[in-house]
CSV table of C-alpha atoms and ligand atoms in Angstrom, one decimal:
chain,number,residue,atom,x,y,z
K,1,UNK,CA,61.8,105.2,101.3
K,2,UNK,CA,65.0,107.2,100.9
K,3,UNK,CA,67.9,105.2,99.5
K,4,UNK,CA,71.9,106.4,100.6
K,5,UNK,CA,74.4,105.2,98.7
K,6,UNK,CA,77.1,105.0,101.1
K,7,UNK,CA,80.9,104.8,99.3
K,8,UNK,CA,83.5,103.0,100.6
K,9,UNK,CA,86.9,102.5,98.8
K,10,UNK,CA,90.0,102.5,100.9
K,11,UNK,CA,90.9,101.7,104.7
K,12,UNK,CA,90.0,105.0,106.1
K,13,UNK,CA,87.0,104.9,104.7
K,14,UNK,CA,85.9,102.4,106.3
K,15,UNK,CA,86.7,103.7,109.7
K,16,UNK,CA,84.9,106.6,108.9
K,17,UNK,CA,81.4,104.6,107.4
K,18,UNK,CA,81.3,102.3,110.0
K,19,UNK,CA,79.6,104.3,112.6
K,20,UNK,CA,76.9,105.8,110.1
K,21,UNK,CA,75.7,102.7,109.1
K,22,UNK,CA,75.3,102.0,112.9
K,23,UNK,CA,73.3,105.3,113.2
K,24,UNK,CA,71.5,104.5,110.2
K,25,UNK,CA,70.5,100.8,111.2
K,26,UNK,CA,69.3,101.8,115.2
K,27,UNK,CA,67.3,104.6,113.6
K,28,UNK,CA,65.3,101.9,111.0
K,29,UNK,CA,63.5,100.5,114.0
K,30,UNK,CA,61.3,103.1,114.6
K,31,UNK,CA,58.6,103.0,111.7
K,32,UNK,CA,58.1,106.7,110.7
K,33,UNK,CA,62.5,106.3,109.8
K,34,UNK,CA,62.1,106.9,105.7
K,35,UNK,CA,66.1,106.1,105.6
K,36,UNK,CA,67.7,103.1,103.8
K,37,UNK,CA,71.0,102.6,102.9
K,38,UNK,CA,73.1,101.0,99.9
K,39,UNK,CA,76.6,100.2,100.9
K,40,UNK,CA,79.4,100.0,97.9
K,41,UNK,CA,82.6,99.3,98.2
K,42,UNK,CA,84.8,100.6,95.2
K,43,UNK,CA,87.2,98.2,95.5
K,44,UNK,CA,90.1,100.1,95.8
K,45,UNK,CA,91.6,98.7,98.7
K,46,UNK,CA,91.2,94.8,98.4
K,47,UNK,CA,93.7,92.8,100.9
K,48,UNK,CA,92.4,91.2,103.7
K,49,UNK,CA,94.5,93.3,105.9
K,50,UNK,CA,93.8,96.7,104.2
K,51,UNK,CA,89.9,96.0,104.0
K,52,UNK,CA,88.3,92.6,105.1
K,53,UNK,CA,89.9,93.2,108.5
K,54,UNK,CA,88.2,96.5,109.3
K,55,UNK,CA,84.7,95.4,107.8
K,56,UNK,CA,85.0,92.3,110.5
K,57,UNK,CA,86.1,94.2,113.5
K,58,UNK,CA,83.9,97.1,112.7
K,59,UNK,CA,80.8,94.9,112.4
K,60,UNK,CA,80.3,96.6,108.8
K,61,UNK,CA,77.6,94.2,107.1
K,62,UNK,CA,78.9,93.2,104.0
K,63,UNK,CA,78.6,95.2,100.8
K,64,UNK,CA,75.4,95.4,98.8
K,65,UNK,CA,77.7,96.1,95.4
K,66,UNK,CA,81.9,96.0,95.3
K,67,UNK,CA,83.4,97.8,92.2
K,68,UNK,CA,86.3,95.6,92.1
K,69,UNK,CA,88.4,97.9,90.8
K,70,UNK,CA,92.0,97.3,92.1
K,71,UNK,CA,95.0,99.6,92.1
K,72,UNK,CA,96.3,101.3,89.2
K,73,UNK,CA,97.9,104.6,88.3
K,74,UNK,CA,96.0,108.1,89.5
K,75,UNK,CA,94.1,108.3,86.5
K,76,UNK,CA,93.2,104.7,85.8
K,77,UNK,CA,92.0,103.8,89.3
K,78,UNK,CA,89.6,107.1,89.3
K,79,UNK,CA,88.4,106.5,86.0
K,80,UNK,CA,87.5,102.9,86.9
K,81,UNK,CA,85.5,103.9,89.4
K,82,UNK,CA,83.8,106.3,87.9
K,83,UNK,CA,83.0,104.3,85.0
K,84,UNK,CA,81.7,101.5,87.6
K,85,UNK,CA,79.3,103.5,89.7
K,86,UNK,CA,78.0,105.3,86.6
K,87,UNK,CA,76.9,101.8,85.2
K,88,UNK,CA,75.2,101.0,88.7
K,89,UNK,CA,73.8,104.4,89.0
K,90,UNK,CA,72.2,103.8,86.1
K,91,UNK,CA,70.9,100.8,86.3
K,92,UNK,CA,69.5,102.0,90.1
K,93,UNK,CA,69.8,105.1,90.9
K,94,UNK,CA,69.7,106.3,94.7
K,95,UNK,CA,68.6,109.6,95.9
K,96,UNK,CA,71.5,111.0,97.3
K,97,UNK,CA,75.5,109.7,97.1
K,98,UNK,CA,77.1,109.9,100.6
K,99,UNK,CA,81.2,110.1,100.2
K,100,UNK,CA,83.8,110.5,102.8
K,101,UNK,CA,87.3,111.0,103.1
K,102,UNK,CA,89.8,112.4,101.1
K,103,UNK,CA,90.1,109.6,98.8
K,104,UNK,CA,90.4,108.5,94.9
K,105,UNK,CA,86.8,106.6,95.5
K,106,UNK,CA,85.4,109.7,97.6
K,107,UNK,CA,86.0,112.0,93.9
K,108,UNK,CA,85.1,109.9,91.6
K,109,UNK,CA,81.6,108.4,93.0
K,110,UNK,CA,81.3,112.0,93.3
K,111,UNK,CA,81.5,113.4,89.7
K,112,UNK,CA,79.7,110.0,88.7
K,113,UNK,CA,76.5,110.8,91.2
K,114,UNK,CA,76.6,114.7,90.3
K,115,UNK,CA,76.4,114.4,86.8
K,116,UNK,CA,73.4,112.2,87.2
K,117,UNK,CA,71.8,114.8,89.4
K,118,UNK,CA,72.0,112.5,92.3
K,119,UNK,CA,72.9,115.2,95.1
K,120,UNK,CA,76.1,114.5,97.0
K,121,UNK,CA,76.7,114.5,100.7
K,122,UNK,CA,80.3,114.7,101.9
K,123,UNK,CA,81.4,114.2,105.5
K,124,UNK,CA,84.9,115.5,106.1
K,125,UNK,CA,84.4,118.7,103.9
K,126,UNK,CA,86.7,121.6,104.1
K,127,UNK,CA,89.9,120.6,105.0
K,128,UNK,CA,92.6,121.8,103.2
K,129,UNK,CA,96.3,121.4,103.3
K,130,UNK,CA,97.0,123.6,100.7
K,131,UNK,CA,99.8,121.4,98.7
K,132,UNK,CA,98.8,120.1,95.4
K,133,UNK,CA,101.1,117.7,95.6
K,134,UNK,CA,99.2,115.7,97.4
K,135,UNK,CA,96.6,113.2,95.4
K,136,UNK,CA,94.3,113.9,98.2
K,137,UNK,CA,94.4,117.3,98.5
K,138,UNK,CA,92.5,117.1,94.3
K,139,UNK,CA,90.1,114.8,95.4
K,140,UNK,CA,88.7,117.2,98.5
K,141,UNK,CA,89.2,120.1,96.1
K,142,UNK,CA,86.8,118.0,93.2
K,143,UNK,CA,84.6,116.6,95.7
K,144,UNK,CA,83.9,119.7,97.7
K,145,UNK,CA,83.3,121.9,94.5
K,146,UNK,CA,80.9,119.6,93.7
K,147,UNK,CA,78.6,118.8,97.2
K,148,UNK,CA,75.1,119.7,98.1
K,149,UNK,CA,75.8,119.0,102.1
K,150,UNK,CA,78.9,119.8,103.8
K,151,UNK,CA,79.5,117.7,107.2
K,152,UNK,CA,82.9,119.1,108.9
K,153,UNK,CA,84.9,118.3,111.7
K,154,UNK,CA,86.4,121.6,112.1
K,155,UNK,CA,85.7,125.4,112.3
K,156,UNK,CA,89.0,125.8,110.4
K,157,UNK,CA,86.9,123.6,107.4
K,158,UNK,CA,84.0,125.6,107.8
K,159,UNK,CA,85.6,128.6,107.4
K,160,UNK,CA,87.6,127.3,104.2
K,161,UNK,CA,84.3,126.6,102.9
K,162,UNK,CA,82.8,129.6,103.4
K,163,UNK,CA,86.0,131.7,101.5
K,164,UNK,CA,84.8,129.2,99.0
K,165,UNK,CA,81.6,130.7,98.8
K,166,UNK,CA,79.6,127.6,99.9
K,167,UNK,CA,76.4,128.6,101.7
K,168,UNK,CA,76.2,128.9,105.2
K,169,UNK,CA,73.0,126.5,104.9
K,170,UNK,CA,75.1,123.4,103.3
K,171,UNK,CA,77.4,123.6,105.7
K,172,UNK,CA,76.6,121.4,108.9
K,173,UNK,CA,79.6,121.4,112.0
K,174,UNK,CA,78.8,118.1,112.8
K,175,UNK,CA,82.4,116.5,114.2
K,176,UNK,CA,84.0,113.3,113.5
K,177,UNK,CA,82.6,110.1,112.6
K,178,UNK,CA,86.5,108.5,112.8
K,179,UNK,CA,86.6,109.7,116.8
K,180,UNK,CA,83.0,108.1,116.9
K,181,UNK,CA,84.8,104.7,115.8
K,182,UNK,CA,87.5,105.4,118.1
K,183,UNK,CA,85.2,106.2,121.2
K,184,UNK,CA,82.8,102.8,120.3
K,185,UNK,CA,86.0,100.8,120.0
K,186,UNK,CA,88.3,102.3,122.9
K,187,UNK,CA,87.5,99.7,125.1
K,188,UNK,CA,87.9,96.7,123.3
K,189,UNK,CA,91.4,97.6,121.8
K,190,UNK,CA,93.8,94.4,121.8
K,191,UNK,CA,97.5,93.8,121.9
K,192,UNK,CA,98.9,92.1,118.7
K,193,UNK,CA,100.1,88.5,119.2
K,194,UNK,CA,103.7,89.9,118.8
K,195,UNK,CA,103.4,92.5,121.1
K,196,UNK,CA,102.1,90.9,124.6
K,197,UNK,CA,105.1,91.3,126.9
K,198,UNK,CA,105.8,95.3,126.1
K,199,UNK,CA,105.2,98.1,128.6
K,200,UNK,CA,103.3,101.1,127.6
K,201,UNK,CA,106.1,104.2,126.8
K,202,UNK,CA,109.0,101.8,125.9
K,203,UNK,CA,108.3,101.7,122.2
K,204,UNK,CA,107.1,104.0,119.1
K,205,UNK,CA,104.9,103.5,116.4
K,206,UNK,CA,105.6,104.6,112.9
K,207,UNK,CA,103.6,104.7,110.1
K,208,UNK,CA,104.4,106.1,106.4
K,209,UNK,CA,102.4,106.2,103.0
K,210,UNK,CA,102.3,109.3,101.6
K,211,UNK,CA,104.0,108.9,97.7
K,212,UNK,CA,106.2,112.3,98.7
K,213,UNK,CA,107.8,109.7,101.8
K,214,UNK,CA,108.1,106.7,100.6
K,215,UNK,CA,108.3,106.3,96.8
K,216,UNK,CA,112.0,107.5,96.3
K,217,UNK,CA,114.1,105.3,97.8
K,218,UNK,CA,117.1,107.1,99.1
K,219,UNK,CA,114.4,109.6,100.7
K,220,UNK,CA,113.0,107.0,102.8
K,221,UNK,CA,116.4,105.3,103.5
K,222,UNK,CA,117.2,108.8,104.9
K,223,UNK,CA,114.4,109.7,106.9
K,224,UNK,CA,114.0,105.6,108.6
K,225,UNK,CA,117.6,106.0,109.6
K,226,UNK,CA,116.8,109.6,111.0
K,227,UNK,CA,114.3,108.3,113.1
K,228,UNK,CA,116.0,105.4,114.4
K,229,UNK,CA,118.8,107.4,116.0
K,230,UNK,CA,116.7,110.0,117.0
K,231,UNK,CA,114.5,107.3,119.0
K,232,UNK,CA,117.3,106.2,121.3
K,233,UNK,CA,117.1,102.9,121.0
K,234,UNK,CA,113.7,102.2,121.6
K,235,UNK,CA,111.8,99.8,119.5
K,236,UNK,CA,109.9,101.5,116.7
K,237,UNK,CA,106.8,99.2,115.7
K,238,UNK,CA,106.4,100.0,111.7
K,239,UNK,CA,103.3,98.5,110.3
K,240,UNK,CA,104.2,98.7,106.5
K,241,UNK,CA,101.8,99.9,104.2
K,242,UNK,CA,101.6,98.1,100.4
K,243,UNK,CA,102.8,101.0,98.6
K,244,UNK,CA,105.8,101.4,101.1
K,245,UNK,CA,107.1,97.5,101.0
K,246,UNK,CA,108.1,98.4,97.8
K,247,UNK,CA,110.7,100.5,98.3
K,248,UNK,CA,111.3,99.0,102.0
K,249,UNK,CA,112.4,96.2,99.9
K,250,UNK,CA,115.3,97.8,98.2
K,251,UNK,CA,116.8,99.5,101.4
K,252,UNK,CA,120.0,98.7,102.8
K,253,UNK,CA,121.1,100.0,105.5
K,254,UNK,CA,117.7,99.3,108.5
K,255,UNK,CA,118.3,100.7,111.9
K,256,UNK,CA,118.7,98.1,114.5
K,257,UNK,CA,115.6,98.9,116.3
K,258,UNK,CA,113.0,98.9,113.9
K,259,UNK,CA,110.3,96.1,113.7
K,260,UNK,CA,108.7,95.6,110.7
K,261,UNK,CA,105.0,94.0,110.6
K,262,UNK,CA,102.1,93.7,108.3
K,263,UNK,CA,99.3,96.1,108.4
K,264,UNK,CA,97.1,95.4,111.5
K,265,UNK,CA,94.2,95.5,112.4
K,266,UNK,CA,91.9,98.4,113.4
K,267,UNK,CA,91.7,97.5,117.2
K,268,UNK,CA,95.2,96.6,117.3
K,269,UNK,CA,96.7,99.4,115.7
K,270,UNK,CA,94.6,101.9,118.2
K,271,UNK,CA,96.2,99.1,120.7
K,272,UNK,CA,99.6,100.0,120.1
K,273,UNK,CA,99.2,103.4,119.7
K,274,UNK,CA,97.3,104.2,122.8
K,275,UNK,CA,100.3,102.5,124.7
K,276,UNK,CA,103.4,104.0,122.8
K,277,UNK,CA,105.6,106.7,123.6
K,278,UNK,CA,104.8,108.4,120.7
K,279,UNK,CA,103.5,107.9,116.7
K,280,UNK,CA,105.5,109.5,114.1
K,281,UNK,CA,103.6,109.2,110.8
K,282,UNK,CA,102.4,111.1,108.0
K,283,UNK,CA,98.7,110.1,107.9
K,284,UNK,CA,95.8,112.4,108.9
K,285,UNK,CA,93.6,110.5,110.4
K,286,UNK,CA,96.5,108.9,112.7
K,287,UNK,CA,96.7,112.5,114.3
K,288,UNK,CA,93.5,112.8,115.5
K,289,UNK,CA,93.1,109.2,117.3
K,290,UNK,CA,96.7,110.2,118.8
K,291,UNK,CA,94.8,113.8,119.8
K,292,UNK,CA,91.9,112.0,121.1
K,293,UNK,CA,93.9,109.2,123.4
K,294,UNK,CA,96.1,112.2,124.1
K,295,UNK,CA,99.1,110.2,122.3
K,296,UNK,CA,102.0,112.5,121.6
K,297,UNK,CA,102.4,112.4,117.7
K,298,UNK,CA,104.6,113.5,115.0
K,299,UNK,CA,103.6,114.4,111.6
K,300,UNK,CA,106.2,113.9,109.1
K,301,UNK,CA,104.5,116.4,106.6
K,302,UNK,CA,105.3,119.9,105.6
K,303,UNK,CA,101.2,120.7,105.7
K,304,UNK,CA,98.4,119.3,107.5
K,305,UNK,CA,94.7,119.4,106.6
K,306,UNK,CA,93.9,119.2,110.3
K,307,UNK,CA,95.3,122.1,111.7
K,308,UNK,CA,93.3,121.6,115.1
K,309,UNK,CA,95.6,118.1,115.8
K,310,UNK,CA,98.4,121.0,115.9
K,311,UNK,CA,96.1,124.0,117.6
K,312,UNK,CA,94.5,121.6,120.3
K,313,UNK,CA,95.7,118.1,120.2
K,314,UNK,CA,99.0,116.3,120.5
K,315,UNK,CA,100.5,117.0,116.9
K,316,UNK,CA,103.7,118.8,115.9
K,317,UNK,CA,104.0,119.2,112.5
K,318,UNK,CA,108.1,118.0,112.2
K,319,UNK,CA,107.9,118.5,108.5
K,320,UNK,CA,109.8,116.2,105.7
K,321,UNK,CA,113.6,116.9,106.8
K,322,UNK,CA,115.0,114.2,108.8
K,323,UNK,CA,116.9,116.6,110.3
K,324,UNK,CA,114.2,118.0,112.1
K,325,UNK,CA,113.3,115.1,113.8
K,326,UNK,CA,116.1,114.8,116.3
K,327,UNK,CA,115.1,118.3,118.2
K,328,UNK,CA,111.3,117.4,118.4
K,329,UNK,CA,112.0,114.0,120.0
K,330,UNK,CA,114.8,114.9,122.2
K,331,UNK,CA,111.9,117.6,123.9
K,332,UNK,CA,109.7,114.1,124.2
K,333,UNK,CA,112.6,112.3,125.8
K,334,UNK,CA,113.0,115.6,128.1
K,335,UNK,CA,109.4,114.9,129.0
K,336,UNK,CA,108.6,118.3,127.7
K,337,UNK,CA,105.7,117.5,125.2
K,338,UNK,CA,103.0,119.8,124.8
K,339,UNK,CA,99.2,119.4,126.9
K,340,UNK,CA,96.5,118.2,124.4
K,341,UNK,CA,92.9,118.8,124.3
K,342,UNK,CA,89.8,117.6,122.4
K,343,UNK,CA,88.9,119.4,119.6
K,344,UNK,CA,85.1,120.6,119.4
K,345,UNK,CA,81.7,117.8,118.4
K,346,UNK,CA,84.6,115.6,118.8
K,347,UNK,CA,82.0,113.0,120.9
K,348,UNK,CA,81.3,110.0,119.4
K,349,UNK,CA,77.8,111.7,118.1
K,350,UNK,CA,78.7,112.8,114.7
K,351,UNK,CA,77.3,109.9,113.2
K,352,UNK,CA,73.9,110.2,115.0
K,353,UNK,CA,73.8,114.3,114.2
K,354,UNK,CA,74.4,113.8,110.1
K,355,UNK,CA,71.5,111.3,110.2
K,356,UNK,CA,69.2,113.8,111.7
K,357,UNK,CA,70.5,115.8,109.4
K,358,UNK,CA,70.0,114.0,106.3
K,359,UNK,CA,66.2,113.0,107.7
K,360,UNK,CA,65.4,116.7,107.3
K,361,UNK,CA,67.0,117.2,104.0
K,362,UNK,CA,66.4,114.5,101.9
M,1,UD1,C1,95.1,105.5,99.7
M,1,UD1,C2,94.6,106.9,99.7
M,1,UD1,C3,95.1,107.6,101.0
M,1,UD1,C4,94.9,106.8,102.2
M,1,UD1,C5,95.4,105.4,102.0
M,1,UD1,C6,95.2,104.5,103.2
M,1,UD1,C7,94.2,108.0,97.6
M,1,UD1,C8,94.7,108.9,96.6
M,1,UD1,N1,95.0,107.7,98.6
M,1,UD1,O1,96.5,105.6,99.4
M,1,UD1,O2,94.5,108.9,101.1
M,1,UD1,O3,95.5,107.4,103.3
M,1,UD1,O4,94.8,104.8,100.9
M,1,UD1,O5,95.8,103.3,103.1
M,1,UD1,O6,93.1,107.4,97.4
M,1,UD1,N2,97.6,97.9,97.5
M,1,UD1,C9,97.6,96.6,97.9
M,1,UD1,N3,96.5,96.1,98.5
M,1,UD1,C10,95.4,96.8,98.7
M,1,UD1,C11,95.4,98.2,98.3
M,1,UD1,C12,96.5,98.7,97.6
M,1,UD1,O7,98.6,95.9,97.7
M,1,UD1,O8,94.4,96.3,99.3
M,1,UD1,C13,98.7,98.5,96.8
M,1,UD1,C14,98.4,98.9,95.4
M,1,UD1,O9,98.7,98.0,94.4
M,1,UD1,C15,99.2,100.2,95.2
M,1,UD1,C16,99.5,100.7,96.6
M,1,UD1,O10,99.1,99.7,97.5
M,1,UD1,O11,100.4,99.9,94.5
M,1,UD1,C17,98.8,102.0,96.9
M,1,UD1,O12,97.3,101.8,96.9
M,1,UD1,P1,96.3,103.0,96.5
M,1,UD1,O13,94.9,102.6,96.9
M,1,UD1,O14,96.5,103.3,95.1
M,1,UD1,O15,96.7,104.2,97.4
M,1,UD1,P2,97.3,104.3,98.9
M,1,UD1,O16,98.7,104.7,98.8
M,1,UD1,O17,96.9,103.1,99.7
């Protein structure tokens, strides 16, 4: 028997493992299935809302190890982890580390696995936004220069990987296991308790994280009260993310029709969105659920790793200026928003096709 360790550190993560497991678990009832699985969870995300939550909802069975690292600076929290998986790896080693994501956890369970010669799988290879800046954008540079097996979403990754030099062989177009979630879960998405008596189209949903948005606080004061007069009045719905309470806290002037809540939860979130006008946000993985419920969505970022949300689906890339925000919206209100598509493998099978996958190669 083949053991996976499967890492899981922050809330997209776990989005994206969820539906692997499930693959992994139907295919362990047929007896010739030499597959097993270790599930650890770094740690990095902790709160109920930013973790428990999704492992509840998503039926993920609890963790076999947890990290506990916490937060900490850049440095500290990927060091951490390292140092912690190296220990386990040591102690048990597995026989191939499978990472996802974009994340601090996703590079350093990496580096940790490789240097023990433990061969590294990671699903969401490829993508590139091309901006340093971005914490994100280092750890899929560090974890890709370092993978065996390359599963991709995108042609646009595959082709990144490829001017890289990676081996056509390594490199397996398999989709995405986030859409899989999305596809398993569409029907069982649930209105928030705050949220029963709305009507789909009459509000927006806003989301912001990225440290280039929200950790200077005049920048964020600006680009909130940008999009609250460029919204018309309509009630933007702003889950707040940990990092961004902080400098919510110190704002002064709030538009009138923002609502503040807490994080939700996974089927609540895809609740809200699936019935809004639009999502303005500058996460990734929020552009291709919008794309897949054909959601209009704006992506308050200069870059995107996921240039097919733009090419096929529903996302316009506004940019970081607030004053760009106005024009794109007034074409919403104008009703004059773009058709979307579905981008390619985008099926709900991923999951089930990097299993195969990993049967033959491991
Ligand atoms: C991380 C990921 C980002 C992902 C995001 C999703 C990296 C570099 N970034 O960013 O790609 O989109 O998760 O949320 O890995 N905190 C809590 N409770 C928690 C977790 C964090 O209060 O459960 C606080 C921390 O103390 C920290 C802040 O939130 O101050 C940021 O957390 P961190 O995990 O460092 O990065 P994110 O900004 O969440």
């Amino acid at each position: 028997m083949k053991v996976i360790d499967i890492i899981a550190g922050a809330r997209p993560n776990f989005i994206k493992i969820a539906p692997i497991i499930k693959s992994i678990e139907k295919r362990k009832k047929s007896s010739d299935f030499q597959i097993d699985y270790r599930l650890v969870h770094t740690g990095q995300h902790y709160d109920k809302k930013m973790s428990g939550d999704f492992f509840t909802q998503l039926g993920i069975p609890v963790p076999d190890i947890n990290l506990n690292v916490g937060s900490g600076t850049q440095a500290q929290q990927t060091a951490a982890i390292m140092v912690s998986y190296e220990e386990l790896l040591l102690k048990e080693p597995s026989n191939l580390c499978l990472v996802v994501g974009d994340v601090n956890s996703t590079a350093a369970c990496a580096i940790a696995a490789q240097k023990l010669c433990i061969p590294v799988a990671h699903v969401e290879a490829g993508i590139r936004a091309g901006d340093w800046s971005m914490p994100e954008e280092i750890n899929r540079i560090l974890t890709d220069s370092i993978t065996n097996y390359f599963f991709t979403t995108s042609s646009y990754a595959n082709e990144n990987l490829k001017k890289l030099g990676v081996n056509n062989k390594d490199i397996f177009f398999v989709g995405n296991t986030m859409i899989d979630t999305l596809l398993a879960n569409i029907d069982n998405l649930r209105p928030p308790a705050f949220m029963l008596d709305k009507k789909n189209n009459e509000y927006f949903i806003l989301t912001l994280h990225r440290p280039g948005n929200v950790d200077d606080i005049n920048n964020l004061e600006t680009l909130i009260n940008a999009i609250g007069e460029a919204t018309r009045g309509l009630e933007v719905i702003f889950p707040v993310h940990p990092r961004t309470l902080k400098s919510i806290e110190s704002i002064k002037q709030i538009p009138k029709n923002f609502n503040f809540v807490d994080p939700l939860p996974y089927l609540e979130f895809n609740y809200l969105v699936k019935g809004s006008k639009a999502v303005i946000t500058d996460s990734g993985g929020i552009t291709e659920e919008a794309t897949v419920m054909n959601v209009p969505c704006l992506t308050l970022r200069d870059s995107t790793e996921r240039p097919e949300t733009v090419s096929v689906g529903t996302n316009v890339l506004v940019g970081t200026n607030p004053n760009n925000i106005k024009p794109v919206l007034d074409k919403l209100f104008a009703n004059n928003w773009k058709e979307g598509g579905i981008p390619e493998l985008w099926d709900g099978k991923t999951s089930d096709r990097i299993i195969d996958i990993l049967e033959g190669i491991i």
